[in-house]
PDB file of C-alpha atoms in Angstrom:
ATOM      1  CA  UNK A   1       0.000   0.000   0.000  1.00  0.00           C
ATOM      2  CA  UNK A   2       1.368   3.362  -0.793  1.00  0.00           C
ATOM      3  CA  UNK A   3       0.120   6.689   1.467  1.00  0.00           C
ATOM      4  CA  UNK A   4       0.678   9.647  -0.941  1.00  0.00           C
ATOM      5  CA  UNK A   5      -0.230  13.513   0.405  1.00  0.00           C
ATOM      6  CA  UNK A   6      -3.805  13.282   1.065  1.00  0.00           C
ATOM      7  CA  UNK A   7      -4.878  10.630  -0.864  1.00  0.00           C
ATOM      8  CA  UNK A   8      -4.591   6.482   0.021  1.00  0.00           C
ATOM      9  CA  UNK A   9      -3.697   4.585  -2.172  1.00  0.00           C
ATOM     10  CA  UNK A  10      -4.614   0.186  -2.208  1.00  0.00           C
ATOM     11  CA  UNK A  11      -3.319  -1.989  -4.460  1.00  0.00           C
ATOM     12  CA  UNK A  12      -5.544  -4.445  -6.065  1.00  0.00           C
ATOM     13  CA  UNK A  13      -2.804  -6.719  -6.977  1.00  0.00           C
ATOM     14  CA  UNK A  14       0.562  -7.413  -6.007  1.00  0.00           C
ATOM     15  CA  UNK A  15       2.179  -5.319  -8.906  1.00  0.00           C
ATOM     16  CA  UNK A  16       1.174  -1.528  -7.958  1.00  0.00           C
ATOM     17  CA  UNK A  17       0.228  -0.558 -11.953  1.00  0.00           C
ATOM     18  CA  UNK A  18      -1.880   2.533 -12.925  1.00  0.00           C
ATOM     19  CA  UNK A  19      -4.491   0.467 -14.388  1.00  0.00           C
ATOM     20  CA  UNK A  20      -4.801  -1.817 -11.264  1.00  0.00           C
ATOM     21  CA  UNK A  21      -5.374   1.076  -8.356  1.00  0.00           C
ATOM     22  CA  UNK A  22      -8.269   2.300  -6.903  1.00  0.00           C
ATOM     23  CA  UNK A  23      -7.547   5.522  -4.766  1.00  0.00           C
ATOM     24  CA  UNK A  24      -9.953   7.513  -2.562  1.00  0.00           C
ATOM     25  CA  UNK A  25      -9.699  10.558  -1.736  1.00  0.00           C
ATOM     26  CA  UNK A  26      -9.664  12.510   1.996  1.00  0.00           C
ATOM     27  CA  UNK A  27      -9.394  15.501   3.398  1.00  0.00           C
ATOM     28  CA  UNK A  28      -7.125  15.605   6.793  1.00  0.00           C
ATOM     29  CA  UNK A  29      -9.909  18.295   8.864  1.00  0.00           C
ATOM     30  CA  UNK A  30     -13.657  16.946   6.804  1.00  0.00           C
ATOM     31  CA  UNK A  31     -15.103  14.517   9.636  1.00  0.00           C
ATOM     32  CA  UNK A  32     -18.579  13.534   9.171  1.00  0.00           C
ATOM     33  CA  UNK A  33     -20.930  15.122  11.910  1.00  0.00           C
ATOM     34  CA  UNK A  34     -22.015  12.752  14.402  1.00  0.00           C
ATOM     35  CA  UNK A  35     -25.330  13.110  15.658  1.00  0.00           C
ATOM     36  CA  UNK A  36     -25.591  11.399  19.441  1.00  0.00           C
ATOM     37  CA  UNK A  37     -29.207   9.811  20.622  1.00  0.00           C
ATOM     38  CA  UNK A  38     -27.981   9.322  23.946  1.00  0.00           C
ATOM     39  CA  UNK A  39     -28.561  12.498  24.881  1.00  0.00           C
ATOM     40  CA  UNK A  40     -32.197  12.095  24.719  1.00  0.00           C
ATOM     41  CA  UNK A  41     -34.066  12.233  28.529  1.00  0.00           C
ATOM     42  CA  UNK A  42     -37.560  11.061  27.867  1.00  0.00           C
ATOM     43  CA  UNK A  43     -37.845   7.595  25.915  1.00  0.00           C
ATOM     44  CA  UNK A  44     -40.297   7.521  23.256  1.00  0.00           C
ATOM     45  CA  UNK A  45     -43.056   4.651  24.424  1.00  0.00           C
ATOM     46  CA  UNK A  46     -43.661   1.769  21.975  1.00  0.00           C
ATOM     47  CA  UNK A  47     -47.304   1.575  20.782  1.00  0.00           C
ATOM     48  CA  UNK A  48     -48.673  -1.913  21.020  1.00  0.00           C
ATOM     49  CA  UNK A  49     -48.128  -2.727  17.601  1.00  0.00           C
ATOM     50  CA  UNK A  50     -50.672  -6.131  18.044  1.00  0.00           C
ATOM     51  CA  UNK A  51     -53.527  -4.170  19.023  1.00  0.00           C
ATOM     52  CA  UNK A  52     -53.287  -1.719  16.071  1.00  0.00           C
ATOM     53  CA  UNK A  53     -53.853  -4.445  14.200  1.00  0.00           C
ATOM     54  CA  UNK A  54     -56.650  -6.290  15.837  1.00  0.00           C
ATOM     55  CA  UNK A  55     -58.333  -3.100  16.174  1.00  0.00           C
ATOM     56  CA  UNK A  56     -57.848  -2.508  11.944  1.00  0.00           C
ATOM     57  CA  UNK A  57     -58.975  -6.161  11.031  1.00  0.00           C
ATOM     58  CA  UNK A  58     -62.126  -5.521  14.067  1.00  0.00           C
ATOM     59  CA  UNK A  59     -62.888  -2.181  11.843  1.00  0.00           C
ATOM     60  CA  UNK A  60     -62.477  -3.607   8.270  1.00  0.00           C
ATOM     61  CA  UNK A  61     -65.166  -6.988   9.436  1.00  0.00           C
ATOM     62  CA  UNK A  62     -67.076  -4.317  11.245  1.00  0.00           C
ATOM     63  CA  UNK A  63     -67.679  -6.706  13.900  1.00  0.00           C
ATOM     64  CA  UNK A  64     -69.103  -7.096  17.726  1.00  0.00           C
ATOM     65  CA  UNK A  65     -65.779  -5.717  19.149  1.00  0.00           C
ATOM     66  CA  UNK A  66     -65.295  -2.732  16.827  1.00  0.00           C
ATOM     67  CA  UNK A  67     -69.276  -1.645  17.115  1.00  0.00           C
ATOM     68  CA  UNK A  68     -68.904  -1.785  20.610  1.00  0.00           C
ATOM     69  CA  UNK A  69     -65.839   0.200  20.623  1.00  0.00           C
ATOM     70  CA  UNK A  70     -67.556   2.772  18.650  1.00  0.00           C
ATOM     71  CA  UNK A  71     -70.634   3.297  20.808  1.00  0.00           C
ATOM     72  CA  UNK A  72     -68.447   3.612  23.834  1.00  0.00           C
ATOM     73  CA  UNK A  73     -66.620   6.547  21.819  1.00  0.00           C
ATOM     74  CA  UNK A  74     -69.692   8.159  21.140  1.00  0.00           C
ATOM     75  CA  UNK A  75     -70.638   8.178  24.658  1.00  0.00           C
ATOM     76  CA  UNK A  76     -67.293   9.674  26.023  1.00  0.00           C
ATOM     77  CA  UNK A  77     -66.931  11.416  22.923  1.00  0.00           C
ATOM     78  CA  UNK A  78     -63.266  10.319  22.755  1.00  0.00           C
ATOM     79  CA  UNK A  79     -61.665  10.272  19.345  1.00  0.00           C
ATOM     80  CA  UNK A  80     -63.357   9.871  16.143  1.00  0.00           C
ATOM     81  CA  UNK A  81     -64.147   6.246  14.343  1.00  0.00           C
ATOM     82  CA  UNK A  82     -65.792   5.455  11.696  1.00  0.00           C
ATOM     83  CA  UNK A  83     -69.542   4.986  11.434  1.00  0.00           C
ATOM     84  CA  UNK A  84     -68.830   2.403   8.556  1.00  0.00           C
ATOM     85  CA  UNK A  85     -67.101  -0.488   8.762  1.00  0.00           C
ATOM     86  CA  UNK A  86     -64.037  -1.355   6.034  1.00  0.00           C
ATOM     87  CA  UNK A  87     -65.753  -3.920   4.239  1.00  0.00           C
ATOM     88  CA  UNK A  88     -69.255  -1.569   4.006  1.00  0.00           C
ATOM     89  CA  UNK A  89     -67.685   1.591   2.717  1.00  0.00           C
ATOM     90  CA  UNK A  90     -65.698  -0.934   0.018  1.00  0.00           C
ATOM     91  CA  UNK A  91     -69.357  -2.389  -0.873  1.00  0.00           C
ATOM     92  CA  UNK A  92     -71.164   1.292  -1.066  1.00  0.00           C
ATOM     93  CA  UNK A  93     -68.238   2.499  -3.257  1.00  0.00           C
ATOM     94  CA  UNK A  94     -68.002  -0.640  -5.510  1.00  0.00           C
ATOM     95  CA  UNK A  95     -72.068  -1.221  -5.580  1.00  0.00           C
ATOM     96  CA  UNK A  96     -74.161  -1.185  -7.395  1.00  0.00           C
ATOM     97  CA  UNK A  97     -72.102  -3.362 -10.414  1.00  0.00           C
ATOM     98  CA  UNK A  98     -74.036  -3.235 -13.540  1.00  0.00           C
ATOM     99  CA  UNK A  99     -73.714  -5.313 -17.191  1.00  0.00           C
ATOM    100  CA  UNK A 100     -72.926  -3.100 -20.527  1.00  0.00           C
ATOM    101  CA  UNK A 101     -76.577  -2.988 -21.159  1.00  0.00           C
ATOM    102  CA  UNK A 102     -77.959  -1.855 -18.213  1.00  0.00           C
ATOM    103  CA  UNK A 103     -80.281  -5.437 -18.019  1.00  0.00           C
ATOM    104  CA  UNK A 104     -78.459  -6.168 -14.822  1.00  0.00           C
ATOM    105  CA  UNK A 105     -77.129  -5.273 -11.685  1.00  0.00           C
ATOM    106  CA  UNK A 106     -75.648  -6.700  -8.521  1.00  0.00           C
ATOM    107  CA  UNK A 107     -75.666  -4.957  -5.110  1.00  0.00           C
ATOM    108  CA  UNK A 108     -73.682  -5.642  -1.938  1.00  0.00           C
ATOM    109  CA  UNK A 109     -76.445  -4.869   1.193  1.00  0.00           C
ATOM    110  CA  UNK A 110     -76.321  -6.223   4.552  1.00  0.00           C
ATOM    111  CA  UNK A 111     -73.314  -8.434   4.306  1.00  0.00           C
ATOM    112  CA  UNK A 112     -72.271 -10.601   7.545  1.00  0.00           C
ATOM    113  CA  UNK A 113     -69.567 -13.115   7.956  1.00  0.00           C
ATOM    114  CA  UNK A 114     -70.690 -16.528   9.099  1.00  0.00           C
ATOM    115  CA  UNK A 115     -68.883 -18.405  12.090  1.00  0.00           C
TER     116      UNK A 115
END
């Protein structure tokens, strides 16, 4: 290896050639600035990551859980949910689904998931 002013220098084979070197560049005083976390007082509190999700599938099925949850918001009128569960605003938005002619059509209306 070869240190030349400012500038390193490694040899990618044995024989030190022109064509064989790869060379970087570095100034002596440019130091990347470091920023610390460790200085940080107050840790940041991990959300429950689980029930995000069970509360996301309860909204999308619309089910017992997530209706419940919504008339107990209503009553402490604590954050705002959805009147409409996933799966019914997909069906208004999607419904009703008609033929080319107009000689049919298929609605999605009271939909419930069986056990």
């Amino acid at each position: 290896m070869h240190i030349a002013a400012e500038t390193f220098v490694l040899c990618v084979t044995n024989s030190c050639s022109e064509g064989h070197l790869l060379a970087a560049s570095k100034s002596k005083n440019v130091a990347p600035r470091r920023i610390s976390f460790a200085k940080i007082r107050e840790p940041l509190e991990v959300p429950n990551l689980l029930a995000l999700q069970i509360e996301s599938v309860d909204w999308l099925l619309g089910n017992d859980v997530w209706r419940a949850r919504l008339a107990q918001a209503a009553v402490t009128s604590r954050g705002e949910l959805p009147t409409q569960s996933g799966l019914e605003e997909i069906f208004e938005e999607i419904s009703p689904i008609e033929d080319f002619q107009g000689t049919m059509s298929l609605s999605f209306r009271n939909h419930y998931l069986e056990p």
